[in-house]
XYZ file of C-alpha atoms in Angstrom:
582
model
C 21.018 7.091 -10.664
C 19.171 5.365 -13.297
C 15.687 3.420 -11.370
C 15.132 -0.333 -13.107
C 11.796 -1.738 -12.564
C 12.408 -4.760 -10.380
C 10.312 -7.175 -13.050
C 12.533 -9.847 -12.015
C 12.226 -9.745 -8.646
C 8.036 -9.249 -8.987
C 7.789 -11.897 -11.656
C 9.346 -14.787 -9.215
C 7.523 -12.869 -5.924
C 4.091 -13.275 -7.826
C 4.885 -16.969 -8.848
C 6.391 -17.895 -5.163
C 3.424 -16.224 -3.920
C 0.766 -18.781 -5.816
C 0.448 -16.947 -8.781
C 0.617 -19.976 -11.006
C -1.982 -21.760 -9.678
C -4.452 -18.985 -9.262
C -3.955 -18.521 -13.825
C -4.638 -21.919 -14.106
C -7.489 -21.877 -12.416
C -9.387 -18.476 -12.727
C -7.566 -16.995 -15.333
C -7.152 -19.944 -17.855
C -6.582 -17.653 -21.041
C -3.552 -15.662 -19.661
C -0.767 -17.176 -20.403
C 2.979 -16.438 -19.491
C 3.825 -14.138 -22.753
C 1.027 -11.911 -22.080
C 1.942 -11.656 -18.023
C 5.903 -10.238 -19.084
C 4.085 -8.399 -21.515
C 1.987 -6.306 -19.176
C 5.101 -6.575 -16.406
C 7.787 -5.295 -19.214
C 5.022 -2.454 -20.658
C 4.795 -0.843 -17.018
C 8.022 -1.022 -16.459
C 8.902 0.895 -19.321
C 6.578 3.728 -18.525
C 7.581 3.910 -14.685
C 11.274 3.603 -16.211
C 11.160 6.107 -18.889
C 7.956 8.179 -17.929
C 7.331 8.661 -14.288
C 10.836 8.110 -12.682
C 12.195 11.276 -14.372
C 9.638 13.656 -13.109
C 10.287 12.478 -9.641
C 13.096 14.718 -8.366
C 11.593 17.846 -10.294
C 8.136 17.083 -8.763
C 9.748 17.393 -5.602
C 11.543 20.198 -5.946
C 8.697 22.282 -7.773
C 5.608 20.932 -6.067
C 2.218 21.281 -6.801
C 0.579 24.828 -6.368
C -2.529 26.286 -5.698
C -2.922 29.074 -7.998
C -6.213 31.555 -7.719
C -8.210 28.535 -6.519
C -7.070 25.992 -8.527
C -4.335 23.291 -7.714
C -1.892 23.206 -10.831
C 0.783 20.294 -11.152
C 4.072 20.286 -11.683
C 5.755 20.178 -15.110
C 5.165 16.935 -16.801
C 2.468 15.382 -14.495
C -0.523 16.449 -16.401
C 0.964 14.627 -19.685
C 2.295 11.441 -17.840
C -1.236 11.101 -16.125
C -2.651 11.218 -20.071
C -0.566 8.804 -21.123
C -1.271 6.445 -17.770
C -4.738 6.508 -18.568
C -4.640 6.137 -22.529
C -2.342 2.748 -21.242
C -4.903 1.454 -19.572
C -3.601 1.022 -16.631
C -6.435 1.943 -14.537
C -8.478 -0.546 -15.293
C -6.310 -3.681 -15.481
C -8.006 -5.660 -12.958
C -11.506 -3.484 -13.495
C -14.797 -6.019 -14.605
C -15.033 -6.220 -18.186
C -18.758 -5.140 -18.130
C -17.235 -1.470 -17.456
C -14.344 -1.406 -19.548
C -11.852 -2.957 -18.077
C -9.499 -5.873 -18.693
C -10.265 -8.136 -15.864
C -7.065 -9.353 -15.013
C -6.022 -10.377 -11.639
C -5.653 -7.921 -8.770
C -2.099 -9.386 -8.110
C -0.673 -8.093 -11.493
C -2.247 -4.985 -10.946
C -0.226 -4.379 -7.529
C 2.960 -5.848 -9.472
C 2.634 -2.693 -11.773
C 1.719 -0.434 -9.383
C 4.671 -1.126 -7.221
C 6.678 -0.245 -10.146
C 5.018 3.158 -10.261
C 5.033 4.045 -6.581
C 8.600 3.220 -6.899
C 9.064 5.338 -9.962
C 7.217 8.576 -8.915
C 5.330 7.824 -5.137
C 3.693 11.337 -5.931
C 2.232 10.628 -9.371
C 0.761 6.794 -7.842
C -1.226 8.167 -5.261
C -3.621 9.400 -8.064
C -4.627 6.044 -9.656
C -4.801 4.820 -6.040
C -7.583 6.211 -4.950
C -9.104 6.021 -8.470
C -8.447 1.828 -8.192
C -10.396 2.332 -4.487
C -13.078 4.313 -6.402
C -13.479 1.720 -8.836
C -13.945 -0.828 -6.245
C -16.572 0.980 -4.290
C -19.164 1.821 -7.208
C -18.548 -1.918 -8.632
C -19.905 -2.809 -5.580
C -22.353 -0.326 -4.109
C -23.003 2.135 -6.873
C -25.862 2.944 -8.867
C -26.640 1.635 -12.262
C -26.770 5.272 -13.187
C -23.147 5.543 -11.633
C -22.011 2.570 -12.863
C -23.783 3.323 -16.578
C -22.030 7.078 -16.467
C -19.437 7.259 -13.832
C -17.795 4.184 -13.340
C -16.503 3.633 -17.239
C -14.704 7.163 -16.963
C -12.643 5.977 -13.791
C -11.393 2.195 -15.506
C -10.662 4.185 -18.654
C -8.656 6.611 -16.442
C -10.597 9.747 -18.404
C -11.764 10.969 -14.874
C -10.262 10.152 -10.678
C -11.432 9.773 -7.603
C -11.010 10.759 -4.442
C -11.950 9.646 -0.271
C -13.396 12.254 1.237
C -13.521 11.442 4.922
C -11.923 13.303 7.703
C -12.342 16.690 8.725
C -10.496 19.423 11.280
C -12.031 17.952 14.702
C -12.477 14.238 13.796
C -8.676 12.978 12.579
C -9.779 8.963 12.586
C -12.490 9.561 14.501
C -15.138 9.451 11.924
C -18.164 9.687 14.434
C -17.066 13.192 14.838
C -17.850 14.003 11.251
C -20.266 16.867 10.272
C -20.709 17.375 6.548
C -24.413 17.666 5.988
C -25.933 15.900 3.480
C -29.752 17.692 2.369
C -32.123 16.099 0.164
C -32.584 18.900 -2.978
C -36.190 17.436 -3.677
C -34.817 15.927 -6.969
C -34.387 12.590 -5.994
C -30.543 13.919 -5.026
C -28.357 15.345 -2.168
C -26.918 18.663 -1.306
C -23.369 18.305 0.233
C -21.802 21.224 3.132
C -19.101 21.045 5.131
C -15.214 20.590 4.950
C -12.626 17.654 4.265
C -8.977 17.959 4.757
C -6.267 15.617 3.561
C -7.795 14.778 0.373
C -4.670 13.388 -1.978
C -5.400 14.625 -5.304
C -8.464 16.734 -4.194
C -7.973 18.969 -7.018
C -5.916 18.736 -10.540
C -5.447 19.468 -13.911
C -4.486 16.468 -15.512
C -8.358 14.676 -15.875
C -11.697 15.989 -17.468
C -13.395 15.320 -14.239
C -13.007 14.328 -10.903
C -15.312 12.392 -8.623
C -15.600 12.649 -4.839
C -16.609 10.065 -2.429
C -17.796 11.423 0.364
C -18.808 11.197 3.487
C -21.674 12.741 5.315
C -24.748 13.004 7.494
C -28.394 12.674 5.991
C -30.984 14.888 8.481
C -32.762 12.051 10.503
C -28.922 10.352 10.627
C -28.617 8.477 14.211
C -25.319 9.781 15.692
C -21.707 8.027 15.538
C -20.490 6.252 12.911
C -23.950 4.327 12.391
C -25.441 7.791 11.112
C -22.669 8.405 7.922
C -23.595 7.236 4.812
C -21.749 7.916 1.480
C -22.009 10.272 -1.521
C -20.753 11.103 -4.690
C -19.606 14.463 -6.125
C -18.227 14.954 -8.752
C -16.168 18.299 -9.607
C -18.179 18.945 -13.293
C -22.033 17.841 -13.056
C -23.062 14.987 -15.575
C -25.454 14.782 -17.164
C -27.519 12.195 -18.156
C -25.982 11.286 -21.683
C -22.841 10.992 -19.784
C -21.612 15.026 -20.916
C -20.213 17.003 -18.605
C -22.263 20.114 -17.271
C -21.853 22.905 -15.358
C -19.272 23.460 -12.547
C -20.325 21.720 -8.974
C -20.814 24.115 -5.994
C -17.291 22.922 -4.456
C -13.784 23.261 -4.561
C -10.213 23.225 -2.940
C -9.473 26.015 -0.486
C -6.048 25.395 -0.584
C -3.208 22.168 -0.652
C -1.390 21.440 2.573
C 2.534 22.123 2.632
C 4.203 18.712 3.456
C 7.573 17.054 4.521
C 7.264 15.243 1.715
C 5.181 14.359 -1.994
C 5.532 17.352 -3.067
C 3.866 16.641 -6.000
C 0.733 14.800 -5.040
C -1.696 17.714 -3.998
C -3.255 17.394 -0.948
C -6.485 19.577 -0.230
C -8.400 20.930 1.574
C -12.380 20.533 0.206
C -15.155 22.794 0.574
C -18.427 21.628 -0.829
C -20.610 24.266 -0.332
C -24.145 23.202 -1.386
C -22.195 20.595 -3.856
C -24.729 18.445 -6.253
C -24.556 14.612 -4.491
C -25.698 11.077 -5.195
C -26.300 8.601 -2.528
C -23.803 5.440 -2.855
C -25.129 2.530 -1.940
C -27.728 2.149 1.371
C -28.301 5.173 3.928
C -26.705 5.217 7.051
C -24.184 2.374 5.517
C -21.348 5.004 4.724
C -18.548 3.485 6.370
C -18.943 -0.474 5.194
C -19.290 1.252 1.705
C -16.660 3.289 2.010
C -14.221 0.286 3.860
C -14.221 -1.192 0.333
C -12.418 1.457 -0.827
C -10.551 2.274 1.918
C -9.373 -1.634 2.315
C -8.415 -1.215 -1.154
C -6.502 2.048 -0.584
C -4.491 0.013 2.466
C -2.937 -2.412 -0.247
C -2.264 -0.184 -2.544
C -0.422 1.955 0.378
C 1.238 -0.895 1.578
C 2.429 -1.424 -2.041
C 3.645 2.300 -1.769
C 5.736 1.074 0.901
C 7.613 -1.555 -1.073
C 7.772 0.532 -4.475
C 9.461 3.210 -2.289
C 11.665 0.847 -0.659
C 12.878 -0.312 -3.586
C 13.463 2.758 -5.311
C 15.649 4.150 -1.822
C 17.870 0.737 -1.927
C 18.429 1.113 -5.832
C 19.883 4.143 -4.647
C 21.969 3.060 -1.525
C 23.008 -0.141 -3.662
C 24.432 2.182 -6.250
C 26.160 4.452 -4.111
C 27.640 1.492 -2.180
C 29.073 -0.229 -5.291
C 30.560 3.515 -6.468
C 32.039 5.345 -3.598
C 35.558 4.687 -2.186
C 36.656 4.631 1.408
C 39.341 2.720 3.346
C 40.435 -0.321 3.100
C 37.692 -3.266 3.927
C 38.063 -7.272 4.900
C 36.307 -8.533 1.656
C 38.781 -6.310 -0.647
C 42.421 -6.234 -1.449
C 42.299 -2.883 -2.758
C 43.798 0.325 -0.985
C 40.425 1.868 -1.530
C 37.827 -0.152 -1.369
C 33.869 0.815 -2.619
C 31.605 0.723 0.602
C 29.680 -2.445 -0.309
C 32.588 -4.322 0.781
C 32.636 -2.980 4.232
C 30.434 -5.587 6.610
C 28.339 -3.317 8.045
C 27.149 -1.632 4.641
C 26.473 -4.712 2.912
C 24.506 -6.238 6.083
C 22.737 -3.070 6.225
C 22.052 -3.336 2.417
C 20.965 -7.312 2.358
C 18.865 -6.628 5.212
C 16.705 -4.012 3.746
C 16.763 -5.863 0.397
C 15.583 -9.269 2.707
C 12.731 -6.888 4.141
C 11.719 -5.847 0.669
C 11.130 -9.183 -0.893
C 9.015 -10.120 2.275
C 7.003 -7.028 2.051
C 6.868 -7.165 -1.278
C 5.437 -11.284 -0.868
C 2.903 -10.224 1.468
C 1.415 -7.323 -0.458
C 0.839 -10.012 -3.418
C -0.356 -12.785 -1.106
C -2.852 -10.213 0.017
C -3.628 -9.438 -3.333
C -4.287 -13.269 -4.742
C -6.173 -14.227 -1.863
C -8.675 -11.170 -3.078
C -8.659 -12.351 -6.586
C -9.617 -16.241 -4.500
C -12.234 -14.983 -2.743
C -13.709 -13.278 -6.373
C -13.252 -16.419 -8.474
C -12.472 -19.284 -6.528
C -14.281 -22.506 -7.622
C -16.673 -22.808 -4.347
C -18.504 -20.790 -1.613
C -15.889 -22.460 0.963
C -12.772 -21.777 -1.005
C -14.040 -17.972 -1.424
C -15.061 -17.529 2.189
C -11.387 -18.594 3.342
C -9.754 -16.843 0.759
C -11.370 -13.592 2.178
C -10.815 -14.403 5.179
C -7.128 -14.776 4.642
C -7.187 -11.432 2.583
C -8.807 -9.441 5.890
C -6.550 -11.048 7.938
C -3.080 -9.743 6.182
C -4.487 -6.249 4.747
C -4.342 -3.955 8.329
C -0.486 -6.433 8.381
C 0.174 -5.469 4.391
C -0.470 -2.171 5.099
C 1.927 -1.139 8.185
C 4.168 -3.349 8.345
C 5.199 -2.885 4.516
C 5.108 0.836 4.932
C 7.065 0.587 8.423
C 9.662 -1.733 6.039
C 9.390 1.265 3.489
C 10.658 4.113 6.154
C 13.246 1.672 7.752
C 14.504 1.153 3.719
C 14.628 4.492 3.389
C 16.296 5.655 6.739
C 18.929 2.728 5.985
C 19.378 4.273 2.386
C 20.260 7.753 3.410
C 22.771 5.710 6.288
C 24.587 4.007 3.669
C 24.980 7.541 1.839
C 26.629 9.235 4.716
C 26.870 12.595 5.079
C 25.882 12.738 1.139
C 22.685 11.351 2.024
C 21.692 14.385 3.751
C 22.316 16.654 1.097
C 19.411 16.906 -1.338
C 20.681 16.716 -5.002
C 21.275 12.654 -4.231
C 17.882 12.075 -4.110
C 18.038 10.051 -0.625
C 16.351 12.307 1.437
C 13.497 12.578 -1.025
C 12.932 8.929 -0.517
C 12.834 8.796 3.652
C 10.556 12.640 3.331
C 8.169 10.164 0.492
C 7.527 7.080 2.486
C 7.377 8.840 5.641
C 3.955 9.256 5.222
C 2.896 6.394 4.378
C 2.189 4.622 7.731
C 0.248 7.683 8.613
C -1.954 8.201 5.839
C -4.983 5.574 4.870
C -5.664 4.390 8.828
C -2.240 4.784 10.690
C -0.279 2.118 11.383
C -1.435 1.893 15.426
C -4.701 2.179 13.630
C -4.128 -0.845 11.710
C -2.362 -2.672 14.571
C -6.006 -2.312 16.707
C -7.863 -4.039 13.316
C -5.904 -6.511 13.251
C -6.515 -7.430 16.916
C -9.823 -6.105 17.838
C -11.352 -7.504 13.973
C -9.583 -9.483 12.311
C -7.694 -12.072 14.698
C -10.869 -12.893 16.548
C -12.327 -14.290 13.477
C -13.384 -17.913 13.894
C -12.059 -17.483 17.398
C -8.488 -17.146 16.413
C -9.099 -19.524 13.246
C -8.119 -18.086 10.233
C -4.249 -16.965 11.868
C -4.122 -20.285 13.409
C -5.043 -22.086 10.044
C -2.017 -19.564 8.500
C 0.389 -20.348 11.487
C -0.869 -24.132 10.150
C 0.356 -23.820 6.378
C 3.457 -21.945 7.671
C 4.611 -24.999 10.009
C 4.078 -27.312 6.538
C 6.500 -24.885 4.801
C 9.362 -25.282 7.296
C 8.656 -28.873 7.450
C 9.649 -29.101 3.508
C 12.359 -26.940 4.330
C 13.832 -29.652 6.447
C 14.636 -31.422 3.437
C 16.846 -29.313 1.748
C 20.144 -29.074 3.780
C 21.373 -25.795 3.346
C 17.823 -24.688 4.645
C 17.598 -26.581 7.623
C 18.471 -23.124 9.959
C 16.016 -21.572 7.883
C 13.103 -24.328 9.122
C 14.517 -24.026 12.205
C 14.136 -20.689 12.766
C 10.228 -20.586 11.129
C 9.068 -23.249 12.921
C 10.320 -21.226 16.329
C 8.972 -17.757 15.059
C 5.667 -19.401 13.813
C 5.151 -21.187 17.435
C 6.041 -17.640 19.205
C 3.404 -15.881 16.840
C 0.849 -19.018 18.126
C 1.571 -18.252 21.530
C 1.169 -14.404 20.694
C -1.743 -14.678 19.172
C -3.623 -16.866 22.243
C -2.341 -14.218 24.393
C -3.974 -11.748 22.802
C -7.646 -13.251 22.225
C -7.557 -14.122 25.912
C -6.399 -10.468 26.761
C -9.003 -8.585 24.765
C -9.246 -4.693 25.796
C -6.672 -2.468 27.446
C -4.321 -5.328 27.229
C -5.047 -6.596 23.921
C -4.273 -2.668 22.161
C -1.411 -2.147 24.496
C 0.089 -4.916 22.639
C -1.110 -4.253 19.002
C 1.555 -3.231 17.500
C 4.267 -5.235 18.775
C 2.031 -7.588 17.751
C 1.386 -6.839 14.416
C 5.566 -6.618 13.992
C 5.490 -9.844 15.006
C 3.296 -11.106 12.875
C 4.384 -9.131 9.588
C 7.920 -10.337 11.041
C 6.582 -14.192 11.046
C 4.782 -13.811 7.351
C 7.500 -12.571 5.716
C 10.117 -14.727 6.617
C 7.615 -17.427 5.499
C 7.348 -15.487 2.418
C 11.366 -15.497 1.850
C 11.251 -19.313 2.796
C 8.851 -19.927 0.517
C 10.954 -18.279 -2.547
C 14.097 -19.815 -0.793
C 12.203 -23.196 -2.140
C 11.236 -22.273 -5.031
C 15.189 -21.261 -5.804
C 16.692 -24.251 -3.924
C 19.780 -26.205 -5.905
C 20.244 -23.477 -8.759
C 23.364 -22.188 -9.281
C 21.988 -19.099 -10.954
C 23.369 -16.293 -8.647
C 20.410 -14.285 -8.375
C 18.439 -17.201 -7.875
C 21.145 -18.162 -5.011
C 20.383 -14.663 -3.394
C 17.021 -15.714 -2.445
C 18.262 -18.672 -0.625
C 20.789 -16.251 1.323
C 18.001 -13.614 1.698
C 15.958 -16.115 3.620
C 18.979 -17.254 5.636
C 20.040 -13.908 6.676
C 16.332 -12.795 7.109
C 16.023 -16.250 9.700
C 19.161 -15.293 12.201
C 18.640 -11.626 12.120
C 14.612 -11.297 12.359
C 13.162 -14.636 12.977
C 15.145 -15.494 16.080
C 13.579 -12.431 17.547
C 9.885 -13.521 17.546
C 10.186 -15.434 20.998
C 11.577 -12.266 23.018
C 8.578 -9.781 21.084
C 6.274 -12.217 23.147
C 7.568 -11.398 26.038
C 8.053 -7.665 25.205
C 4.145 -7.509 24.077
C 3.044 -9.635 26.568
C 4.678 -8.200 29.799
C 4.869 -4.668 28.841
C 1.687 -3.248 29.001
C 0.868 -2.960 32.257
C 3.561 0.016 32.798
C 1.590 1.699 29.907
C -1.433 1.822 32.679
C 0.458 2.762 35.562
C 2.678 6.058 34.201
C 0.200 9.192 33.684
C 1.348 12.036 31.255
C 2.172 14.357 34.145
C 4.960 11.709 35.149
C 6.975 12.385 32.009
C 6.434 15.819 31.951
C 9.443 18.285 32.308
């Protein structure tokens, strides 16, 4: 099947989200025409570009071929033509070539081309994280030579953290960092998992990296943060001679095929120091947190793309007779079951989808909001719902997937549909970037205790005020209803958890951060439920269902995942691995 860009769908999500108001404000000179512009251009290349090479980027892969990683057919062009776009640095500063527009168009397009090709996006990812870091912590010299090649797309980046015996444990890290003499850093040791380690589709590529200076205290305090890049530059901004590292191989995966994923060997590799010593991980968090709304976004583009697919299958095939059709033969979407599975998924989507923008206008807030105050609490805010953006979007993108191949039957199993690609794609997704239990712990151990609980209270605050104006409009009254309960249930949640901090506190994380992605998203699909209240347009009347459906299948579940995250962790203490074993 053909994949559409949902512009539609992201162009109401980014005004129901706040959009509006934050162009009036900090971006007075963009006007409407020039936002559908930008949406309808990116849609256009993820249409006719990147969703074509996805099946036969699968199915070839990238290779590693006598030490070099070589992509599949068509990658190496498409990336070209990605960076001549300009899409790299949509929401880069001007001052390095960029077009400074807000961060929340910039995740609008790049859902479109996670959904399109989820291999290809992983690419300008991490060069989008890269560009964050060096804006922030980087060197004139960096930003004078290196960071104008990563807007303009000419070169990538790459996060270069974990190794064999640390996994998320980055206090177990041993790369060596050695001062050459020179004013400059020699890099040794090993990374693994590095997306896009190696390629042949930019002039250059440029590592971020972490490692340990000589006189490093141990632990996490003792990392600080390099770069190296793959071809030395030199100081007139030309590229030099090869850099003493390279991949050692890619890893063979259940699924994006096509995004290479190395392992790195720097072996006496050329470095610059990034930012402060011994201030590695805050440095690197910039990109990372950057990295965990862009994979979060992943989540939704490949959500999408899977229910394009089940939706299209459902309105095609033909079996038995169903209660919503009078024909003999009736297509699948008419069967109760299929279509609840379908509006469900599609309900999930649009909140995920909502939460990954919210995320992204509160960072464009805290850039260019009007005061200190307004700035501090739009950061705030954007902490708060990044580790939640991040899992439970990409948890929303597996359960999308797993309900597309459901909805495809036994046909779903079978490769040439394309379904399976979709669930082996986003499967990865809550791993990769901090997994998703990883995520769950931030949220509880970081960001909930901020202001004592104050910035999710002062949320759980403006949530209450949007079910109270739902109240108003009769055909949402279940819909306030249901909010108001959920949002109450989160409150309680959330006191829980401050006054359980420690074993009981991470026992709970997750359920907790379900709860609370649960909560934000159905205020999400209220919120566009408003915003499409009394049309009679029918897509605009699907957003009022959406939020209705979403209300008495998810909402009404908040005040039982108290009780379930609440009550259930003391069992988790009191049954030792040798219990379960065989």
């Amino acid at each position: 099947m053909t994949f559409r860009a949902p512009m539609r769908d992201l162009a109401f999500a980014l005004s129901a989200a706040g959009h509006d108001a934050l162009l009036e404000t900090a971006f007075p000179d963009l006007d409407a025409a020039t936002l559908q512009a930008v949406l309808e251009a990116a849609a256009a290349f993820a249409e006719d570009v990147l969703a074509p090479l996805n099946q036969s980027g699968d199915r070839v892969g990238a290779r590693f071929d006598d030490g070099r990683v070589v992509l599949p057919p068509g990658f190496a062009d498409a990336y070209r033509r990605f960076a001549a776009g300009g899409w790299t640095g949509l929401s880069a500063d001007l001052e390095f070539g960029g077009q400074g527009l807000p961060k929340a168009l910039e995740v609008a397009v790049m859902e479109m081309v996670h959904a399109a090709n989820m291999s290809f996006g992983l690419c300008p990812t991490l060069s989008l994280g890269a560009i964050e870091a060096l804006s922030r912590h980087g060197t004139k010299r960096q930003q004078r030579l290196v960071l104008p090649k990563l807007v303009s797309g000419d070169w990538t980046g790459t996060m270069n953290l974990t190794e064999p015996q640390a996994g998320t444990d980055l206090a177990a890290l041993t790369t060596k960092a050695e001062p050459d003499g020179e004013g400059g850093y020699r890099l040794t040791g090993q990374k693994i998992f590095i997306s896009w380690g190696d390629h042949d589709a930019a002039d250059n590529i440029c590592h971020l990296v972490l490692a340990r200076l000589p006189d490093a205290p141990p632990g996490v305090k003792g990392l600080s943060l390099f770069l190296a890049t793959k071809y030395l530059v030199n100081d007139d901004g030309s590229l030099g001679p090869t850099n003493a590292l390279r991949p050692g191989g890619i890893e063979h995966k259940l699924g994006i095929h096509a995004s290479p994923t190395c392992v790195m060997l720097f072996e006496g590799a050329k470095a610059e120091l990034v930012g402060e010593p011994n201030q590695g991980v805050a440095h690197m968090f910039v990109m990372m947190n950057a990295a965990r709304l862009q994979v979060g976004t992943q989540g939704v583009g490949v959500a999408e793309r899977a229910f394009q697919r089940a939706l299209a299958y459902a309105q095609e095939r033909r079996q038995g007779r169903a209660v919503w059709s009078a024909e003999p033969s009736a297509v699948i979407y008419d069967h109760p079951d299929v279509r609840r599975t379908l509006l469900l998924t599609k309900a999930r989507i649009e909140a995920a989808r909502g939460i990954c923008l919210t995320t992204a206008i509160c960072a464009d807030r805290a850039r260019l909001a009007g005061s200190a105050a307004e700035r501090a609490a739009a950061r705030a805010r954007e902490e708060l719902l990044t580790p939640i953006a991040k899992a439970w979007s990409t948890d929303a993108g597996v359960l999308a997937a797993s309900a597309g191949l459901q909805v495809h039957g036994g046909m779903g199993y079978i490769e040439e549909t394309g379904a399976a690609q979709h669930y082996r794609d986003a499967r990865i997704a809550p791993i990769y970037e901090g997994t998703n239990g990883v995520q769950a712990l931030d949220l509880v151990g970081r960001k909930l205790p901020m202001a004592n609980g104050g910035v999710m209270a002062e949320l759980c605050d403006e949530m209450l005020l949007c079910a109270e104006q739902l109240i108003e409009i009769p055909e949402l009254r279940s819909v306030a209803a249901r909010l108001a309960s959920a949002v109450a249930a989160l409150d309680q949640a959330s006191e829980w958890m401050l006054q359980n901090a420690g074993a009981p506190a991470q026992a709970a994380a997750t359920p907790y951060l379900q709860l609370a992605g649960d909560v934000i998203g159905g205020w999400v699909l209220a919120r566009q439920a408003l915003a499409a209240a009394g049309s009679t347009e029918a897509w605009l009347r699907s957003k009022v269902a959406l939020a209705r459906l979403y209300a008495s299948q998810i909402l009404t579940q908040a005040p039982g995942q108290v009780i379930s995250l609440t009550e259930g962790w003391a069992e988790l203490a009191e049954t030792p691995a040798d219990a379960l074993a065989a």
